Amino acid sequence: MKISKEILEFGYKNLTTAKAMAQLYEENFKTVSKYVHATSRGHEVIQTALGMQLLPQDYAFPYYRDDAMLLSIGMKPYDLMLQLLAKKDDPFSGGRTYYSHPSLKDDDKPKIPHQSSATGMQAIPATGVALAISLRESGDLLTGITDLTAEQKAAFGAGSSEIPSRAGNSDSIVICSLGDASVTEGEIAEAFQMAALKQLPILYLVQDNGWDISANAAETRAQNAAEYAAGFHGIEAISIDGTDFEESYNTLNEVIEKIRKERRPFLVHAKVPLLNHHTSGVRMEFYRDDLEEARSRDPYPRMRQLLLDNGFSEQEVDGYDAFAKAESKKALEQAMTMPDPEPSDLYTHDFAPTPITEEKGERSPEGADKVVMVDCALFAIEELMRKHPECLLYGQDVGGRLGGVFREAATLAQKFGDNRVFNTPIQEAFIVGSTVGMSAAGLKPIVEVQFADYIWPGLNQLFTEVSRSNYLSNGKWPVSMVLRVPIGAYGSGGPYHSSSMESVVSNIRGLKIAYPSNGADLKGLMKAAYYDPNPVVIFEHKGLYWSKVKGTKGATSVEPSEDYVLPFGKAWVLQEIWKKEEEETVSIITYGMGVHWAMNAAEELGLQDRVEVVDLRTLHPLDYETVFASVKKCGKCLVVTEEPSDNSFSRALQGRIQEECFKYIDAPVMVIGSENMPAIPLNSVLEQTMIPSTEKVKVKIEEILNY
């Protein structure tokens, strides 16, 4: 395709602006290198050729070297320099994250959800957006839905085509930009697998400069990205010279048009030189022995000659260069005068405001059936899916054949279709991280990690992408998702199906965490979690699902009404006592299975009038007010957990209680948890020796009362 002079002019201006910025940063290195940055020097052509073809309905996931791409979609040097200097008015993050780490929600530009510095991590959220777009286009999100307006139907792929989808127009695509070194990451394979399997409208652009930091391709990669992607049947992979503007623009134009029309994934592998430092903190002269060869492939003189060959005069081209240098210098000078964030800015956007702040609806409707805990969750999700077409449920084995290994999704696929309730591969990282993209495209996913023991591959996405999105995007991109995690020891599950790991997850800031002890709480918290715009993890104890464990009948509940919601951060004093002066009393602070051990222990000891039991319900936010009030009233405190207690959530809670209530307590705050061993053994005798029990809690209660 013959490229017009207008396109050539725009492309050259964009390239020379990015180049001028990189040179300016070097000239002012001592000033601008306070915060680490990378630039696109050597990559400008392929980035420009891509960015200038994107539309406002598209989603883009650039990586940390993509400043030329950002310029080509309409950002100004001044915008980027505000982030370079971590200024208050940084349009992406308000001074919270590095240069060229964009998050953007402008109406006239492609949408850019937050993403981290972790190389390759953006591939899963990006593929999640593409999956969301594909699902919306299928029109099947209305399965099982009634009483929607025409506009609501149109927003989910049905009805009048004149009403645009919230995910964008029907030809929306997703761009995921990657460095070649990141393609060796395992999470890239998970993203490619789903893109190929589901035939998603996504382009993976791999910019191959042959280097990680100091390790090069020859020592770290068995094949290039195109050769690797060719192994995923259904992804078309193409290699090009990313320094050739004509080849780059025309190839990307053809690929993008195919994705818009044919709705299938592509990978474009662009070979480029790295002409600047890996980052400002890792200088190329420290280790590079190929700089002369790399400079021989500089895209700048090549594109300059392209303009001269297409009717531009040297005076015109020199003018573009001069303007780019002057504009960049002016932008940097202006950005340097702008204010830094205020100390108070630190405390904004950790969470988006939730509409659920009060308990509402009927917790125990008259005449309602008493149901087991797992059914309370099942019915809550069914009610949500029947009401909200954006509600999805996916994970391993939750589809129609099985309905979950605990039957926690039974019948849902049959009622709402295979596009709203579906199985995923064994990909915990994708299950967790795809929710970032799903949420960004207007869907509200409920996902499941099959056992708590299997959450570890998903922690990278949970920590790096999910939990930080709202904070690091300065409030633009909260991730609205619910992650269900069956947890705890039950029925000799052994070392890979019995673990407790709430301490790890509770150390990830930016998540809300529930750990209910009964079905009514689970249903109310599930509803609150769905309507919360923030990411929520719900731990659901397997031993409480059907109340088959001795002493857990209290986990069954009269099923609450459909409109019942229970706000996070509201503990429940489910066994309350009066303050006593003449007798020793103890407050037990606990959650999950610990609630039942505590209640049973108090009953068997005949001490219901001297033991107060506080069910936390949620681990974050945690209702410290209720906890402290109970401890101060009782004078003694025992924290009961199923986790091994060393270095744990319960130990942190113990310390906080000790600090806040020291003047009111008559004994050290004590903790009982599992034995501090590496894993829960399979043998039932060893399992029971490992974990707490009613009998063990009884002993601890007597110990603290007699202290």
XYZ file of C-alpha atoms in Angstrom:
707
model
C 0.000 0.000 0.000
C 1.316 3.424 -0.956
C 1.558 5.467 2.227
C 0.250 9.027 1.999
C 2.378 12.078 2.684
C 0.139 12.929 5.649
C 0.906 9.594 7.284
C 4.613 9.927 6.559
C 4.659 13.422 8.031
C 2.845 12.362 11.188
C 5.055 9.307 11.571
C 8.282 11.260 11.175
C 7.185 14.016 13.545
C 6.295 11.408 16.130
C 9.609 9.586 15.725
C 11.697 12.725 15.942
C 9.765 13.913 19.000
C 10.444 10.661 20.835
C 14.084 10.835 19.738
C 14.400 14.454 20.865
C 12.957 13.565 24.255
C 15.467 10.752 24.738
C 18.336 13.079 23.811
C 17.014 15.761 26.145
C 16.880 13.280 29.008
C 20.541 12.418 28.389
C 21.527 16.081 28.293
C 19.733 16.642 31.599
C 20.619 13.298 33.102
C 21.356 14.510 36.615
C 18.000 16.279 36.766
C 15.708 13.690 35.210
C 17.301 10.501 36.507
C 16.062 10.985 40.066
C 13.401 8.494 39.009
C 14.275 5.599 36.710
C 13.084 5.811 33.124
C 13.431 3.968 29.825
C 12.911 5.356 26.320
C 11.869 4.076 22.914
C 15.119 5.007 21.163
C 15.500 2.500 18.325
C 11.913 1.300 18.690
C 10.201 4.510 17.552
C 9.092 3.383 14.088
C 7.196 0.238 15.035
C 5.589 1.950 18.028
C 4.511 4.916 15.939
C 3.188 2.737 13.112
C 1.002 0.898 15.599
C -0.209 3.739 17.796
C -1.371 5.952 14.938
C -3.728 3.171 13.726
C -5.543 2.661 17.018
C -9.059 3.968 17.633
C -10.775 5.255 20.779
C -12.751 2.019 21.189
C -9.560 -0.048 21.280
C -7.665 -1.152 24.373
C -3.903 -0.825 24.529
C -1.420 -2.382 26.927
C 1.943 -0.723 26.201
C 5.108 -1.651 28.022
C 7.643 0.556 29.773
C 9.585 1.458 26.608
C 6.553 2.598 24.593
C 6.735 6.387 24.883
C 6.659 6.759 21.071
C 3.428 4.751 21.025
C 1.929 7.026 23.665
C 2.863 10.090 21.635
C 1.309 8.562 18.533
C -2.103 8.105 20.200
C -2.199 11.781 21.166
C -0.234 12.202 24.376
C 2.090 15.218 24.524
C 5.716 15.379 25.652
C 4.555 17.466 28.601
C 2.164 14.693 29.700
C 4.943 12.128 29.677
C 7.377 14.434 31.437
C 4.982 15.013 34.305
C 5.250 11.269 34.904
C 8.996 11.293 34.269
C 9.357 13.702 37.198
C 6.604 12.058 39.309
C 4.606 15.276 39.506
C 1.195 15.710 41.080
C -0.436 16.364 37.703
C 1.005 13.233 36.073
C -2.074 12.247 34.032
C -1.490 8.532 34.449
C -0.785 7.953 38.124
C -0.493 11.251 39.975
C 3.214 10.696 40.587
C 2.882 7.129 41.805
C 4.593 5.112 39.131
C 7.383 5.200 36.583
C 7.772 6.968 33.260
C 5.849 5.366 30.404
C 3.639 3.376 32.777
C 0.349 4.696 31.455
C -3.231 4.289 32.542
C -5.653 6.268 30.472
C -9.412 6.609 30.169
C -9.816 9.542 27.765
C -12.809 9.455 25.433
C -10.748 10.329 22.361
C -7.934 7.832 22.846
C -7.532 4.066 23.184
C -8.244 2.875 26.708
C -5.170 1.883 28.701
C -5.870 -0.012 31.939
C -3.180 0.007 34.598
C -0.316 -2.422 34.279
C 2.846 -3.048 36.212
C 6.565 -3.035 35.476
C 6.664 -6.805 35.784
C 7.702 -7.921 32.310
C 4.983 -9.752 30.432
C 2.404 -9.491 33.214
C 0.196 -7.273 31.043
C -0.420 -10.128 28.588
C -3.003 -11.784 30.831
C -5.066 -8.651 31.628
C -4.888 -7.691 27.941
C -6.156 -11.107 26.918
C -8.879 -10.737 29.544
C -10.111 -7.602 27.766
C -10.127 -9.463 24.454
C -12.096 -12.298 26.038
C -14.608 -9.807 27.423
C -15.041 -8.183 24.013
C -15.531 -11.588 22.401
C -18.131 -12.605 24.982
C -20.049 -9.366 24.558
C -20.081 -9.788 20.810
C -21.467 -13.308 21.124
C -24.758 -11.939 22.408
C -24.980 -14.851 24.860
C -24.560 -12.744 27.984
C -28.330 -12.325 28.015
C -28.909 -16.039 28.635
C -31.021 -16.414 31.756
C -31.719 -12.665 31.946
C -35.184 -11.115 32.056
C -36.646 -7.615 32.259
C -33.886 -5.655 30.519
C -34.364 -2.433 28.594
C -33.478 -2.193 24.918
C -30.398 -0.169 25.829
C -29.231 -2.794 28.310
C -29.729 -5.523 25.741
C -27.791 -3.570 23.134
C -24.915 -3.115 25.548
C -24.540 -6.880 25.742
C -24.640 -7.811 22.102
C -28.357 -7.882 21.327
C -30.994 -5.452 20.132
C -30.438 -2.185 18.289
C -26.964 -1.834 16.798
C -27.328 1.949 17.044
C -26.598 1.778 20.762
C -22.863 1.250 21.318
C -21.565 -1.451 23.592
C -19.869 -0.381 26.789
C -16.877 -2.382 25.589
C -16.632 -0.186 22.477
C -17.715 -0.702 18.896
C -18.118 -4.151 17.414
C -14.656 -3.901 15.834
C -12.778 -3.072 19.048
C -9.408 -4.742 19.303
C -6.775 -5.159 21.979
C -3.088 -4.390 21.588
C -0.560 -5.985 23.917
C 2.981 -4.692 23.515
C 5.822 -6.862 24.813
C 9.581 -6.948 24.895
C 11.105 -10.068 23.412
C 12.627 -11.176 26.720
C 9.216 -11.260 28.394
C 7.965 -13.930 25.989
C 9.921 -16.523 27.953
C 7.594 -15.938 30.940
C 5.143 -18.729 31.757
C 2.244 -16.302 32.003
C 2.745 -15.362 28.355
C 2.011 -18.994 27.505
C -1.235 -18.845 29.486
C -2.305 -15.712 27.580
C -1.372 -17.170 24.185
C -3.194 -20.401 25.005
C -6.472 -18.601 25.765
C -6.159 -16.258 22.792
C -5.664 -19.224 20.475
C -8.310 -21.382 22.139
C -11.020 -18.708 22.141
C -9.897 -16.927 18.928
C -9.756 -13.492 20.512
C -9.383 -10.108 18.782
C -5.905 -9.285 20.074
C -2.557 -8.303 18.595
C 0.593 -9.139 20.508
C 3.355 -6.819 19.301
C 6.773 -8.138 20.324
C 9.590 -5.596 20.023
C 12.756 -7.667 19.733
C 15.953 -5.742 20.458
C 17.848 -8.879 21.412
C 18.485 -7.935 25.033
C 17.023 -8.551 28.476
C 19.147 -6.245 30.607
C 22.650 -7.611 30.239
C 21.656 -11.078 29.041
C 21.108 -11.370 25.317
C 18.824 -13.507 23.197
C 21.476 -16.075 22.346
C 21.878 -17.067 25.986
C 18.233 -16.855 27.097
C 15.908 -17.786 24.223
C 15.590 -20.992 22.251
C 13.617 -19.253 19.503
C 12.223 -15.841 18.675
C 8.690 -14.794 19.572
C 7.183 -15.564 16.173
C 8.630 -19.079 16.175
C 7.327 -19.605 19.693
C 3.835 -18.288 18.926
C 3.597 -20.528 15.870
C 3.289 -23.454 18.269
C -0.070 -22.111 19.456
C -2.471 -23.263 16.761
C -4.755 -20.371 15.936
C -2.295 -17.503 16.425
C -0.892 -16.165 13.157
C 2.676 -14.953 13.677
C 4.584 -12.573 11.399
C 8.169 -11.266 11.586
C 9.057 -7.830 10.221
C 11.795 -5.214 10.261
C 10.586 -2.789 12.925
C 12.885 -0.020 11.698
C 11.239 0.137 8.253
C 8.246 2.483 8.476
C 6.615 1.332 5.255
C 6.858 -2.350 6.142
C 5.764 -1.713 9.724
C 2.810 0.503 8.848
C 1.534 -1.663 6.006
C 1.923 -4.940 7.882
C 0.177 -3.592 10.967
C -2.541 -2.016 8.839
C -3.260 -5.380 7.208
C -3.115 -7.274 10.503
C -5.326 -4.799 12.357
C -7.928 -4.871 9.590
C -7.973 -8.671 9.734
C -8.414 -8.659 13.506
C -11.239 -6.121 13.242
C -13.053 -8.193 10.644
C -12.061 -11.803 11.358
C -11.824 -11.580 15.193
C -8.735 -13.736 15.636
C -5.328 -13.275 17.297
C -2.065 -12.254 15.669
C 1.506 -11.819 16.825
C 3.831 -9.408 15.064
C 7.500 -9.894 15.859
C 9.398 -6.683 15.061
C 13.189 -6.705 14.999
C 14.573 -3.399 16.343
C 17.828 -2.055 17.830
C 18.132 -0.762 21.393
C 19.890 2.579 20.948
C 19.605 3.880 24.476
C 20.170 2.407 27.901
C 18.013 -0.423 29.193
C 16.923 2.139 31.763
C 18.531 5.298 33.072
C 19.854 3.182 35.922
C 21.514 0.526 33.746
C 23.829 2.226 31.270
C 24.472 0.563 27.928
C 28.204 1.264 28.014
C 28.529 -0.960 31.080
C 28.042 -4.174 29.118
C 27.061 -3.669 25.464
C 29.542 -4.822 22.834
C 27.200 -4.408 19.869
C 26.527 -0.670 19.929
C 28.073 0.105 16.545
C 26.059 -2.649 14.854
C 22.892 -1.472 16.600
C 23.483 2.134 15.523
C 23.802 0.983 11.930
C 20.108 0.008 12.142
C 18.924 3.341 13.593
C 15.392 3.950 12.209
C 15.827 7.741 12.263
C 18.092 8.261 9.210
C 16.131 5.620 7.360
C 12.831 7.388 7.898
C 14.353 10.779 7.183
C 15.468 9.453 3.792
C 11.976 8.022 3.243
C 10.521 11.511 3.542
C 13.111 12.990 1.209
C 12.330 10.248 -1.320
C 8.625 11.106 -1.128
C 8.700 14.800 -1.953
C 9.633 16.415 1.363
C 12.408 18.980 1.233
C 15.411 18.974 3.541
C 14.197 22.315 4.893
C 10.841 20.776 5.831
C 12.405 17.773 7.512
C 14.927 19.921 9.374
C 12.025 22.037 10.533
C 10.280 18.997 11.998
C 13.471 18.108 13.875
C 13.919 21.621 15.213
C 10.308 21.865 16.326
C 10.527 18.515 18.151
C 13.634 19.629 20.033
C 12.121 22.976 20.969
C 8.796 21.457 22.034
C 10.539 18.832 24.158
C 12.765 21.395 25.850
C 9.806 23.659 26.582
C 7.800 20.722 27.945
C 10.585 19.653 30.294
C 11.104 23.191 31.573
C 7.385 23.536 32.231
C 7.089 20.114 33.886
C 9.998 20.887 36.201
C 8.107 23.864 37.630
C 5.015 21.833 38.491
C 4.313 20.794 42.084
C 5.034 17.421 43.589
C 2.176 15.501 45.214
C 1.148 16.551 48.718
C 1.779 14.103 51.581
C -1.994 13.725 51.876
C -2.129 12.423 48.291
C -0.569 9.197 49.539
C -3.841 8.211 51.170
C -6.191 8.470 48.196
C -7.521 5.743 45.884
C -6.471 2.709 47.875
C -10.074 1.629 47.322
C -12.904 2.984 45.230
C -15.980 3.908 47.299
C -18.433 1.046 47.734
C -22.210 1.546 47.783
C -22.629 -1.229 50.380
C -22.168 0.394 53.787
C -25.088 -1.004 55.790
C -26.665 -4.393 56.392
C -29.919 -4.488 54.447
C -32.576 -7.038 53.525
C -33.903 -9.950 55.562
C -31.284 -12.198 57.060
C -33.800 -14.811 58.269
C -37.007 -14.510 56.223
C -40.026 -16.143 57.801
C -40.775 -19.501 56.205
C -37.473 -19.723 54.322
C -35.653 -23.041 54.198
C -32.535 -23.746 56.191
C -29.702 -24.509 53.776
C -26.070 -25.539 53.911
C -23.345 -22.967 53.417
C -22.345 -23.999 49.897
C -25.933 -23.514 48.716
C -26.095 -20.010 50.146
C -23.209 -19.041 47.885
C -24.711 -20.899 44.930
C -28.074 -19.163 45.321
C -26.404 -15.768 45.741
C -24.533 -16.173 42.456
C -27.639 -17.431 40.669
C -29.563 -14.348 41.806
C -26.755 -12.075 40.666
C -26.472 -13.755 37.274
C -30.204 -13.606 36.709
C -30.201 -9.887 37.378
C -26.899 -8.762 35.836
C -25.816 -9.799 32.324
C -22.299 -8.562 33.080
C -21.912 -11.204 35.805
C -19.729 -14.176 34.784
C -18.433 -17.223 36.625
C -15.349 -19.099 35.468
C -12.553 -21.305 36.763
C -11.495 -24.930 36.717
C -14.353 -27.473 36.495
C -17.157 -24.996 37.224
C -18.785 -25.635 33.836
C -21.862 -27.670 33.034
C -20.384 -31.163 33.294
C -19.475 -30.914 36.965
C -20.541 -27.581 38.400
C -17.492 -27.345 40.628
C -15.649 -29.983 42.620
C -17.726 -28.919 45.644
C -20.904 -28.514 43.557
C -20.593 -24.813 44.327
C -21.586 -23.943 40.737
C -24.079 -26.770 40.151
C -26.784 -26.006 37.541
C -25.446 -22.523 36.750
C -24.068 -23.371 33.303
C -27.353 -25.012 32.381
C -29.265 -21.903 33.434
C -26.985 -19.215 32.067
C -25.102 -20.825 29.203
C -21.532 -21.797 28.475
C -20.466 -18.218 27.739
C -21.410 -17.004 31.208
C -20.313 -20.051 33.219
C -17.305 -21.777 31.741
C -14.250 -23.876 32.433
C -10.734 -22.558 32.072
C -7.511 -24.474 31.609
C -5.383 -25.129 34.688
C -4.189 -21.536 34.657
C -4.475 -19.846 38.029
C -2.553 -16.813 36.777
C -4.998 -16.356 33.902
C -8.036 -16.953 36.105
C -6.923 -14.224 38.500
C -5.280 -11.758 36.123
C -7.916 -11.866 33.387
C -10.329 -10.203 35.808
C -8.371 -6.967 35.340
C -9.277 -6.976 31.666
C -12.803 -8.264 32.201
C -13.494 -5.463 34.654
C -11.941 -2.834 32.375
C -14.302 -3.916 29.578
C -17.384 -3.603 31.781
C -17.921 -7.188 32.915
C -17.991 -8.345 36.543
C -16.285 -11.704 36.945
C -16.660 -14.146 39.805
C -13.741 -16.552 39.518
C -12.528 -19.506 41.498
C -9.211 -21.021 42.449
C -10.141 -24.639 43.040
C -8.225 -25.009 46.320
C -6.339 -22.461 48.393
C -3.238 -24.591 47.819
C -3.446 -23.725 44.120
C -3.524 -19.953 44.530
C 0.249 -19.590 44.411
C 0.600 -19.340 40.584
C -2.063 -16.613 40.698
C -0.369 -14.492 43.357
C 1.790 -12.688 40.811
C -1.290 -11.324 39.073
C -3.202 -10.797 42.332
C -0.406 -8.740 43.853
C 1.062 -7.006 40.806
C -1.956 -6.288 38.610
C -5.235 -6.763 40.501
C -4.574 -5.196 43.892
C -2.667 -2.108 42.719
C -4.726 -1.087 39.710
C -6.938 1.505 41.375
C -4.132 3.038 43.422
C -1.537 3.263 40.660
C -4.039 4.494 38.067
C -5.017 7.266 40.491
C -8.553 5.944 40.729
C -9.228 5.419 37.008
C -9.217 1.618 36.874
C -10.563 -0.176 39.960
C -10.792 -3.931 39.392
C -14.265 -5.184 40.192
C -13.921 -8.932 40.745
C -14.677 -11.665 43.265
C -12.174 -14.476 43.807
C -13.589 -17.529 45.566
C -11.036 -19.649 47.417
C -12.103 -22.947 49.059
C -9.799 -23.257 52.038
C -8.950 -25.245 55.139
C -8.424 -28.823 56.305
C -11.276 -31.241 55.832
C -11.547 -34.993 55.431
C -7.861 -35.904 55.089
C -7.260 -33.658 52.120
C -3.544 -33.932 52.618
C -0.784 -31.424 51.926
C -2.161 -30.088 48.628
C -5.834 -29.619 49.471
C -5.877 -28.462 53.090
C -3.763 -25.360 53.503
C -4.664 -22.081 55.116
C -2.900 -19.082 53.603
C -4.918 -16.029 54.567
C -1.793 -14.402 56.026
C -0.188 -14.216 52.588
C -3.252 -12.734 50.914
C -3.989 -10.341 53.784
C -0.537 -8.861 53.224
C -1.548 -7.782 49.716
C -2.801 -4.227 50.108
C -5.670 -3.180 47.873
C -7.758 -6.329 48.373
C -10.848 -6.821 50.486
C -10.980 -10.200 52.201
C -13.911 -12.140 53.635
C -13.782 -15.343 55.656
C -17.350 -16.193 56.736
C -18.312 -18.883 59.234
C -21.894 -19.527 58.096
C -24.132 -19.517 55.061
C -26.076 -16.331 55.784
C -22.874 -14.350 56.141
C -21.479 -15.924 52.971
C -24.525 -14.917 50.959
C -24.597 -11.381 52.331
C -20.874 -10.901 51.817
C -21.018 -12.406 48.314
C -23.630 -9.824 47.350
C -21.635 -7.008 48.934
C -18.507 -8.211 47.141
C -20.251 -8.208 43.778
C -21.492 -4.637 44.168
C -18.130 -3.457 45.481
C -16.009 -1.859 42.719
C -12.852 -3.273 44.317
C -11.237 -6.735 44.152
C -12.535 -9.125 46.813
C -11.197 -12.486 47.956
C -13.683 -14.763 49.741
C -12.249 -17.677 51.692
C -14.837 -20.448 51.991
C -13.986 -23.245 54.396
C -14.540 -26.624 52.779
C -15.361 -28.224 56.119
C -18.280 -25.817 56.572
C -19.781 -26.221 53.097
C -22.130 -29.066 54.100
C -21.707 -29.012 57.923
C -20.524 -32.612 57.838
C -17.758 -31.932 60.355
C -18.881 -32.594 63.925
C -19.877 -29.379 65.660
C -20.462 -27.273 62.536
C -24.248 -27.330 62.300
C -24.092 -23.643 63.086
C -22.784 -23.027 59.572
C -26.212 -23.865 58.138
C -28.582 -20.928 57.878
C -32.045 -19.897 56.945
C -31.385 -18.563 53.467
C -31.436 -14.750 53.491
C -33.607 -12.818 51.081
C -32.371 -11.877 47.628
C -31.753 -8.279 48.660
C -29.723 -9.186 51.750
C -26.286 -7.585 51.835
C -23.710 -7.580 54.606
C -21.080 -4.828 54.474
C -17.411 -5.592 54.869
C -15.719 -4.521 58.087
C -18.612 -5.413 60.442
C -17.690 -8.102 62.955
C -20.428 -10.042 64.770
C -20.478 -10.641 68.512
C -22.373 -13.882 68.136
C -21.955 -14.891 71.767
C -22.151 -11.734 73.837
C -21.695 -11.564 77.594
C -22.195 -8.916 80.239
C -19.192 -7.266 81.815
C -18.378 -9.106 85.052
C -16.356 -7.769 87.965
C -16.367 -10.891 90.129
C -15.376 -13.501 87.489
C -12.660 -13.831 84.880
C -13.967 -13.498 81.334
C -12.326 -13.911 77.942
C -12.978 -12.543 74.462
C -12.279 -14.996 71.645
C -11.500 -13.285 68.354
C -11.808 -15.679 65.436
C -13.199 -16.409 61.974
C -14.141 -19.309 59.712
C -13.836 -22.717 61.345
C -12.425 -21.078 64.471
C -15.888 -19.715 65.264
C -17.243 -23.236 65.648
C -14.326 -24.449 67.732
C -14.795 -21.456 70.033
C -18.567 -21.804 70.371
C -18.383 -25.544 70.979
C -15.568 -25.167 73.509
C -17.457 -22.559 75.516
C -20.582 -24.717 75.500
C -18.798 -27.913 76.530
C -17.070 -26.039 79.357
C -20.376 -24.514 80.433
C -18.833 -21.058 80.146
C -21.167 -19.355 77.706
C -21.636 -16.550 80.260
C -17.871 -15.984 80.588
C -16.678 -16.441 76.996
C -17.526 -13.815 74.412
C -17.022 -14.882 70.782
C -16.374 -12.299 68.072
C -16.650 -13.517 64.480
C -14.538 -11.175 62.346
C -16.369 -12.110 59.128
C -13.897 -10.019 57.093
C -10.134 -9.846 57.494
C -9.870 -6.615 55.536
C -11.347 -4.245 56.353
C -11.192 -5.529 59.926
C -13.621 -4.251 62.546
C -11.084 -3.208 65.159
C -13.682 -1.166 67.011
C -15.758 -4.238 67.860
C -12.652 -6.298 68.638
C -11.178 -3.739 71.007
C -14.502 -3.121 72.746
C -14.907 -6.842 73.429
C -11.351 -7.257 74.710
C -11.568 -4.206 76.950
C -14.839 -5.479 78.419
C -13.617 -9.021 79.051
C -10.076 -8.257 80.173
C -8.563 -11.320 78.528
C -8.282 -12.361 74.882
C -7.673 -15.479 72.821
C -7.228 -15.400 69.039
C -8.258 -18.650 67.340
C -7.104 -19.465 63.812
C -6.621 -22.556 61.679
C -3.358 -21.258 60.216
C -0.010 -22.067 61.756
C 0.381 -19.058 63.983
C 4.045 -18.095 63.577
C 4.504 -14.981 61.399
C 0.797 -14.940 60.660
C -2.277 -12.735 60.401
C -3.298 -13.927 63.867
C 0.044 -12.899 65.374
C -0.308 -9.450 63.836
C -3.821 -9.189 65.257
C -2.532 -10.363 68.629
C 0.067 -7.577 68.614
C -2.445 -4.938 67.609
C -4.826 -5.985 70.392
C -1.998 -6.026 72.923
C -0.941 -2.527 71.859
C -4.407 -0.977 71.855
C -5.850 -2.727 74.911
C -2.795 -3.059 77.168
C -4.281 -0.976 79.996
C -7.437 -3.087 80.062
C -6.141 -6.659 79.985
C -5.167 -8.951 82.837
C -3.158 -11.510 80.865
C -1.119 -11.690 77.678
C -3.192 -11.951 74.519
C -2.873 -15.595 73.463
C -3.134 -17.342 70.107
C -4.012 -20.900 69.171
C -3.509 -22.144 65.643
C -2.201 -25.139 63.755
C 1.188 -26.579 64.558
C 3.996 -24.777 62.765
C 4.830 -27.560 60.338
C 5.445 -27.224 56.572
C 2.259 -28.997 55.455
C -0.843 -30.797 56.659
C -0.214 -34.564 56.436
C -2.618 -36.930 54.704
C -3.017 -39.383 57.597
C -6.066 -38.457 59.688
C -4.248 -38.883 63.005
C -1.490 -36.554 61.884
C -4.016 -34.119 60.419
C -5.911 -33.879 63.715
C -2.646 -33.485 65.583
C -1.752 -30.619 63.276
C -4.889 -28.469 63.361
C -6.844 -26.942 66.251
C -10.013 -28.528 67.597
C -12.722 -27.915 70.154
C -10.704 -29.854 72.734
C -7.568 -27.813 72.120
C -9.493 -24.555 72.357
C -11.058 -25.708 75.633
C -7.594 -26.210 77.110
C -6.522 -22.767 75.945
C -9.639 -21.110 77.383
C -8.995 -22.661 80.793
C -5.340 -21.651 80.632
C -6.125 -18.006 79.971
C -8.985 -17.818 82.476
C -6.695 -19.238 85.152
C -3.758 -16.988 84.291
